[in-house]
Steps between C-alpha positions, in 0.01 A plus 500: 500500500763453227576874509546501879695174507825633352556790746410277798726223368790743439455640852542151644815450292647832615452412868689176438220244470592207271327493160315178590324659799439825311316309225267354763466783753434781248188343343399352837489844662316650203240221510451557871455875449246429224303271730584190293616282789368187326744552212793518743449129564509441126823699477689282745342171393620556145856544622543122503290444189725740310803280571327163457577456131682231301649747243650708783699198618738581214626805691657319801638230268673755274635682806636173638659417164670841492625460856637151427686628195638798686619289793644240264736752341309513174477879522880518505517293179263742328714796606817327373326423169389865469850623579654272237268657240501866603768561763747647250273794409547837667256496789524122479378415849194721455421309179566173683254611770225560243564181300510295821162643596359400162632145541396476866150614399454167324564319828317683778254755357555720807650849510575471872687170453695655212603806704600292799686223315682709239543808716688314771756390237516785250464813715825434697676393177391818320606717793841331504541583130436871557126543460322696770294285734184693425541443123561127554191475722292705253588287195431184702157627607415630152596177322326280757157608372571282195448200731117508503477594129699220334325168579443340739329790677321497833295811431385366163377187676307725738355701210397183315338367820301821561401575140460148359777546241732233363826480696680373190379799295620746764835323535557514123390864482757595766808369316562789258408780747742349754779485244420859395538624856838326527625631165380852585691496828813373321480783244479753785795338679700517174431873469586559865815284474634707209423827677620413851781263399368191680755224564534184293409196712740249346708418194327361192437128559608252238235294321626197694441677832157611384425141405599380848282769663212394274539136601494597870185709443332242274281332763381826660421648158300187418252581779279751311509274193358210708240723668374675186539192280294289738224761532477577128503136397226418749714250694426678827312800638681813628459374859642161407777678307597680822519165683711360216731802534549417871579134420739607225677748731539228765641247253742753346614642834544172689590236241633676186690806621527375862493857627199452727514298820207316657578675828419836332147398397322588828633856483410526130146371564453739793614803301284411199205431731525838671530687169206306352289563811552876467394497134198273553379702799511813284310318225241376749452847650474662157249238378298557814497874439405441136193301609375785717569761232303300244195511732518880509481519117810721511655336188198590287496856636873544437467356148221748421717783636800394288287491186374855568860627468540373143408198290827511307672171598852637436448802724336280764796262490735794558292621796480150646878465474531816709255356754679165516838671535367706793345190662823308454684760707306400809347155451661163429431356153297197616237684708482781241421249225231330707336831593525683167496214247127421528423873490714610207526182289136482385497873416785465250391169351162665428692770311671240282831461687611135504471356850850346487647830376337690787623237747860556387462880519374467856751239614805680356389838633438372852821297492700815422320649800698258718808714428321836517542739794376549765362154588657271236569168671822418315643840598482391863647159417784667306559736792514205739744306281726797420485693827416815298210731590172461310504875425836488319403186304173671402692791342746273319226280354307782325678471159432124497134558588475741205612219266248259653219754462595541133475121455157504668382761249634290212318193632182703543482656154666223297296189593704278264794517745317285753239330280708356215630188682162405659330539159763301312466214753120509498455619859344835402272622222 
């Protein structure tokens, strides 16, 4: 069934069926053809059970917090802070785009929110300065994948929920890989800026101006400190931390900065609710599919097949990276984690790979898939924001994807990159 699922699922996607329905219809049809009508009931009953989870409540809360900060003008303050630090470099706005994504990642944990919020501001600004629109859209899409890597991260919450891992350990393990992706993209932009004579975004800011920009960005930059500090100190759980982030965003937007009006809240709540509903429906459908797959013993069969290829963990990790990269081209990160995590995770932990290390490999790889042609979600968001065709953005983003793949390989074969901080803080062995 697992072998037949992918082609049937991809067929549904190609004819335009939403991912949510494809995740339910593909296994439903296969169960019906196999004469397992009783399991079809189980498939659709578990749709609700897959969403009915306290840890998953963190996802809509973090999305609401990100939307409140974006609507309250906090995103603009992060961009101004980034420009004060890096705007004077050649290719300055491209560097500002990447640094803003790294800072915004600590607020929302969503690649889509990053692309939408920063793209609407920076793509027109970059085009006005002489960058091509496709390059501006490509760098926005490529840097947005940092959002779910640097904590807080929605997909890491999903992975922890499915695999029984510590959310705090995954959050800590994502810090250095996220920074590495950002630094790698900046190095590439520097090389491209020297070769293609990119424009300088602004004059060099004085230390006084940088201080003023830092003061304006102080409260937004405090958000990840409050979230991670509260979780690591045991003051609140990740779900409670997400609710605290919402309360903090409301207080900052309405009372401190006074950039958010009460009249805007209904629209903010509606937008966050719709986005959260899409994510949770995908999680519910994927969890439902996972339940049916587990009954077919497909995970055990696939694990046995993987081990027949080779028992060398390093070679297996390389092969799995190729598989995850291919899956990421077509499937959103959340459903992919729910479907493949329970299948692949136990195989590699049995081979001696740390469970947190494997979680980061999987999460980063599938997150990069969000910007990978042909079905990368942020490519479509970037196309919508910029007005550029997905095909042209896909060509322009290839050099940035090469850098991100290199970072994935570093994370895979140098475990200390992701494991040092969790071990130093006692959240991993």
